[in-house]
Coordinates of C-alpha atoms in Angstrom, one line a residue:
M37 CA -19.7 -10.7 -51.8
N38 CA -16.0 -11.4 -52.4
A39 CA -14.5 -13.4 -49.6
F40 CA -11.7 -10.8 -49.4
Q41 CA -13.9 -7.7 -49.5
E42 CA -13.8 -5.6 -46.5
T43 CA -16.8 -5.5 -44.2
T44 CA -18.0 -3.0 -41.6
V45 CA -19.2 -4.3 -38.3
V46 CA -21.8 -1.9 -36.7
I47 CA -22.1 -2.3 -32.9
P48 CA -25.7 -1.7 -31.7
P49 CA -26.0 1.3 -29.6
S50 CA -27.2 -0.8 -26.7
R51 CA -23.8 -2.5 -26.6
R52 CA -21.6 0.5 -26.9
M53 CA -19.6 1.2 -23.8
L54 CA -17.4 4.0 -22.7
D55 CA -15.4 5.4 -25.6
L56 CA -12.2 3.9 -24.5
Q57 CA -10.5 5.0 -27.7
A58 CA -11.0 8.7 -26.8
K59 CA -8.3 8.3 -24.1
P60 CA -5.7 5.5 -24.5
V61 CA -6.0 2.9 -21.8
A62 CA -4.2 -0.1 -23.3
P63 CA -1.2 -0.1 -20.9
A64 CA -3.6 -0.3 -17.9
L65 CA -5.8 -3.0 -19.4
R66 CA -3.2 -5.7 -19.8
T67 CA -3.5 -8.5 -17.2
P68 CA -0.5 -8.0 -14.9
A69 CA 2.0 -11.0 -14.7
S70 CA 1.3 -10.8 -10.9
A71 CA -2.1 -12.3 -11.4
Q72 CA -0.4 -15.7 -11.7
E73 CA 1.0 -15.2 -8.2
P74 CA -0.7 -15.9 -4.9
P75 CA -3.3 -13.1 -4.2
K76 CA -2.0 -10.2 -2.1
L77 CA -5.5 -9.7 -0.8
Q78 CA -8.3 -12.2 -0.6
V79 CA -11.9 -11.1 0.7
E80 CA -14.4 -13.8 1.6
K81 CA -17.9 -13.2 2.7
L82 CA -17.3 -9.7 4.0
D83 CA -20.2 -8.0 5.5
A84 CA -20.3 -4.5 7.1
W85 CA -22.7 -2.5 9.2
Y86 CA -23.3 1.1 10.4
G87 CA -25.4 0.3 13.4
K88 CA -28.4 -1.6 12.0
T89 CA -27.6 -0.5 8.4
H90 CA -26.2 -3.5 6.4
A91 CA -23.7 -1.7 4.2
L92 CA -21.9 -4.7 2.5
H93 CA -23.3 -8.0 1.7
G94 CA -21.0 -11.0 1.5
V95 CA -18.3 -9.6 -0.8
N96 CA -15.9 -12.0 -2.4
L97 CA -12.9 -11.0 -4.4
V98 CA -9.2 -11.4 -5.0
V99 CA -6.5 -8.8 -5.6
P100 CA -3.2 -9.8 -7.3
P101 CA 0.1 -8.3 -6.1
R102 CA 1.5 -5.2 -7.7
S103 CA -1.8 -4.3 -9.6
V104 CA -4.4 -1.7 -9.6
M105 CA -8.1 -2.5 -8.7
A106 CA -10.7 0.1 -9.2
A107 CA -14.0 0.1 -7.3
I108 CA -16.8 1.9 -9.2
G109 CA -20.5 2.4 -8.6
P110 CA -23.1 5.0 -7.6
S111 CA -22.9 7.0 -4.4
G112 CA -23.8 5.0 -1.3
C113 CA -23.2 1.6 -3.0
G114 CA -20.5 0.5 -0.5
K115 CA -17.3 1.0 -2.3
S116 CA -15.7 3.4 0.1
T117 CA -16.9 1.3 3.0
F118 CA -15.2 -1.8 1.4
L119 CA -12.0 0.2 1.1
R120 CA -12.0 1.3 4.7
C121 CA -12.7 -2.3 5.9
L122 CA -9.3 -3.3 4.3
N123 CA -7.3 -1.3 6.9
R124 CA -10.0 -1.5 9.6
M125 CA -10.7 2.4 9.5
H126 CA -14.4 1.3 9.1
E127 CA -14.5 0.2 12.8
L128 CA -13.4 3.7 13.9
I129 CA -17.0 5.0 13.3
P130 CA -19.2 4.4 16.4
G131 CA -21.5 1.4 15.8
A132 CA -19.7 0.3 12.8
R133 CA -18.5 -3.4 12.5
A134 CA -17.4 -5.9 9.8
E135 CA -17.4 -9.6 9.6
G136 CA -15.8 -12.1 7.3
T137 CA -12.4 -12.9 6.2
L138 CA -9.8 -10.4 4.8
L139 CA -6.6 -12.1 4.0
L140 CA -3.4 -10.1 3.5
D141 CA -0.6 -12.5 2.4
G142 CA -2.7 -15.3 4.0
Q143 CA -3.3 -13.5 7.4
N144 CA -6.8 -12.6 8.4
L145 CA -6.9 -8.8 9.0
L146 CA -10.1 -9.1 11.0
G147 CA -8.5 -11.5 13.6
R148 CA -8.6 -10.3 17.1
D149 CA -4.8 -10.8 17.3
V150 CA -4.2 -8.2 14.6
D151 CA -3.3 -4.8 15.9
P152 CA -5.2 -2.2 13.8
V153 CA -2.4 0.4 14.2
S154 CA 0.3 -2.0 12.8
L155 CA -2.1 -3.0 10.1
R156 CA -2.5 0.5 8.9
R157 CA 1.3 0.6 8.5
R158 CA 1.1 -2.3 6.1
V159 CA -2.2 -0.9 4.4
G160 CA -1.9 2.9 3.8
M161 CA -4.7 5.2 2.8
V162 CA -5.0 8.4 0.8
F163 CA -8.2 10.3 1.2
Q164 CA -10.5 12.2 -1.2
R165 CA -9.2 15.6 -0.1
P166 CA -5.6 16.3 0.7
N167 CA -5.1 16.4 4.4
P168 CA -1.5 17.5 5.2
F169 CA -0.8 18.4 8.8
P170 CA -1.3 22.2 8.6
T171 CA 1.3 23.0 11.4
L172 CA 4.1 20.9 9.9
S173 CA 6.6 21.6 7.2
I174 CA 6.7 19.6 4.0
R175 CA 9.6 17.5 5.4
D176 CA 7.8 16.9 8.7
N177 CA 4.6 15.9 7.0
V178 CA 6.4 13.1 5.2
A179 CA 8.3 12.0 8.4
A180 CA 5.3 12.2 10.6
G181 CA 4.4 8.5 10.1
L182 CA 8.1 7.4 10.7
K183 CA 8.0 9.1 14.1
L184 CA 4.6 7.9 15.0
N185 CA 5.6 4.3 14.3
G186 CA 9.0 4.6 15.9
I187 CA 10.8 3.9 12.6
G188 CA 14.5 4.6 12.7
G189 CA 17.1 5.2 9.9
N190 CA 17.9 8.3 8.2
H191 CA 14.7 10.3 7.9
D192 CA 16.1 12.8 5.5
E193 CA 16.9 10.0 3.1
I194 CA 13.5 8.4 3.5
V195 CA 11.8 11.8 2.9
E196 CA 13.8 12.4 -0.3
R197 CA 13.0 8.9 -1.6
T198 CA 9.3 9.0 -1.0
L199 CA 9.1 12.5 -2.4
R200 CA 10.7 11.2 -5.5
Q201 CA 8.4 8.2 -5.6
S202 CA 5.4 10.7 -5.4
A203 CA 6.9 12.7 -8.2
L204 CA 7.1 15.8 -5.9
W205 CA 10.8 16.1 -5.0
D206 CA 11.9 18.4 -7.9
E207 CA 9.0 20.8 -7.0
V208 CA 9.8 21.0 -3.3
K209 CA 13.5 20.0 -2.7
D210 CA 14.5 23.8 -2.1
R211 CA 11.7 24.6 0.4
L212 CA 11.3 21.5 2.5
A213 CA 11.0 23.6 5.6
A214 CA 8.1 25.6 4.1
S215 CA 4.5 24.9 5.4
A216 CA 2.7 22.1 3.6
L217 CA -0.2 24.4 3.1
S218 CA 1.9 26.5 0.7
L219 CA 1.5 23.7 -1.9
S220 CA -1.2 23.6 -4.5
G221 CA -4.0 21.0 -4.0
G222 CA -2.5 18.5 -6.5
Q223 CA 1.0 18.9 -4.8
Q224 CA -0.7 18.5 -1.3
Q225 CA -2.3 15.2 -2.5
R226 CA 1.1 13.9 -3.7
L227 CA 2.5 14.9 -0.4
C228 CA 0.0 12.8 1.4
I229 CA 0.9 9.9 -1.0
A230 CA 4.5 10.4 0.0
R231 CA 3.5 10.4 3.7
A232 CA 1.7 7.1 3.2
L233 CA 4.6 5.7 1.3
A234 CA 7.2 6.7 3.9
V235 CA 6.3 3.8 6.2
E236 CA 6.7 1.3 3.3
P237 CA 3.2 -0.1 3.1
E238 CA 2.5 -3.3 1.1
V239 CA -1.0 -2.0 -0.1
L240 CA -2.1 1.5 -0.9
L241 CA -5.8 2.5 -0.8
M242 CA -7.0 5.6 -2.5
D243 CA -10.5 6.9 -1.9
E244 CA -11.3 9.3 -4.7
P245 CA -7.7 10.7 -4.7
A246 CA -8.2 13.1 -7.7
S247 CA -11.8 14.1 -7.3
A248 CA -10.9 17.6 -5.8
L249 CA -8.1 18.2 -8.3
D250 CA -8.0 20.0 -11.7
P251 CA -7.4 18.0 -14.8
I252 CA -3.5 18.6 -14.9
A253 CA -3.1 17.5 -11.2
T254 CA -5.4 14.5 -11.9
A255 CA -3.1 13.5 -14.8
K256 CA -0.1 13.6 -12.5
I257 CA -1.9 11.5 -9.9
E258 CA -2.8 8.9 -12.6
D259 CA 0.7 8.8 -13.9
L260 CA 1.9 8.3 -10.3
I261 CA -0.4 5.3 -10.0
H262 CA 1.0 3.6 -13.0
E263 CA 4.5 4.1 -11.6
L264 CA 3.7 3.0 -8.1
K265 CA 2.0 -0.3 -9.1
S266 CA 5.4 -1.9 -9.9
R267 CA 6.0 -1.9 -6.2
Y268 CA 2.7 -1.7 -4.5
T269 CA -0.8 -3.3 -4.6
I270 CA -3.3 -0.4 -5.1
L271 CA -7.0 -0.1 -4.7
I272 CA -8.7 3.0 -5.8
V273 CA -12.4 4.1 -5.4
T274 CA -13.5 6.5 -8.3
H275 CA -16.7 7.9 -9.6
N276 CA -14.8 8.7 -12.8
M277 CA -15.2 5.7 -15.1
Q278 CA -12.8 7.0 -17.7
Q279 CA -10.2 7.3 -14.8
A280 CA -10.9 3.6 -13.8
A281 CA -10.4 2.6 -17.4
R282 CA -7.1 4.5 -17.6
V283 CA -5.4 3.3 -14.3
S284 CA -6.8 -0.1 -13.3
D285 CA -6.0 -3.7 -14.3
Q286 CA -9.3 -4.9 -12.7
T287 CA -12.6 -3.2 -11.9
A288 CA -15.1 -4.1 -9.2
F289 CA -18.7 -2.8 -9.7
F290 CA -20.7 -2.2 -6.4
Y291 CA -24.3 -1.7 -6.2
M292 CA -26.5 -1.2 -3.1
G293 CA -24.0 -3.0 -0.9
D294 CA -23.4 -6.0 -3.3
L295 CA -20.4 -6.7 -5.4
I296 CA -22.2 -7.1 -8.8
E297 CA -19.2 -8.0 -10.9
V298 CA -15.4 -8.0 -10.8
G299 CA -13.0 -8.8 -13.6
P300 CA -10.4 -7.3 -16.1
T301 CA -11.1 -3.6 -16.7
E302 CA -11.4 -4.0 -20.4
K303 CA -14.1 -6.8 -20.0
I304 CA -16.1 -4.7 -17.4
F305 CA -16.2 -1.7 -19.8
T306 CA -16.8 -3.5 -23.1
N307 CA -18.4 -6.9 -22.4
P308 CA -19.6 -7.1 -18.8
S309 CA -21.4 -10.3 -17.7
E310 CA -24.1 -8.6 -15.7
K311 CA -26.9 -6.3 -17.1
R312 CA -26.7 -3.9 -14.1
T313 CA -22.9 -3.5 -14.9
E314 CA -23.7 -2.6 -18.4
D315 CA -26.4 -0.3 -17.5
Y316 CA -24.1 1.6 -15.2
V317 CA -21.1 1.9 -17.4
T318 CA -23.3 3.1 -20.3
G319 CA -24.9 5.7 -18.2
K320 CA -28.3 4.4 -17.8
F321 CA -28.2 5.0 -14.1
G322 CA -25.5 6.5 -11.7

């Protein structure tokens, strides 16, 4: 064969991962420059229990600042428990507890001297289903955290800024006094994101934030994640592996309470180190 003749490389079916070319993901897959900075979050030997049920087993990982990490894995694998441990919502469940080290900028979040309420101001959370306060207006929903935490300043300016950050201002600026329930599901979820951002957290946790939304609303949430990561460290739990590929810089694969593998998203989906990771992302189990 001529040395300059084109050749075709055929990838065996067993090595084919998700069709990442079907939906462009390149912008999300580049390793962020922030990876060279000290970690925003560092998790060491994290164990969690629900009563006698051991839900997480010695999890270790590092999250760079101003980046997006996606947690994937089958239902019941521990990824949502992991997320809730990061702002100590896990311990609100009777009989639940966590042990280990969770460092936020070097401070152990599990320390007894850490006030969980103050911690949740630094580490905000957005849940699977939109949960606006039904009796409050759009404006008052965003300002609720400000009042609860005794944060001063011009609340109207903060409401406008965070609604702009959540890409919702242009859609609601003329009806801020209307009920939050007058918004669509996708708008309600962005309102909840604005509410979380109003208290200026350092980290934003998102537990399946688009699972209850239609494709158009989901795309808006994903675009918003891309925009927010320039200012915030974001961790997202998702069952949608295409979504993880589109929005995240790093991906962590959980299985049966164990963190099996964590690394750059492109590597996890195209060349994982662990057989169980490959089996999951290729759909052999789920």
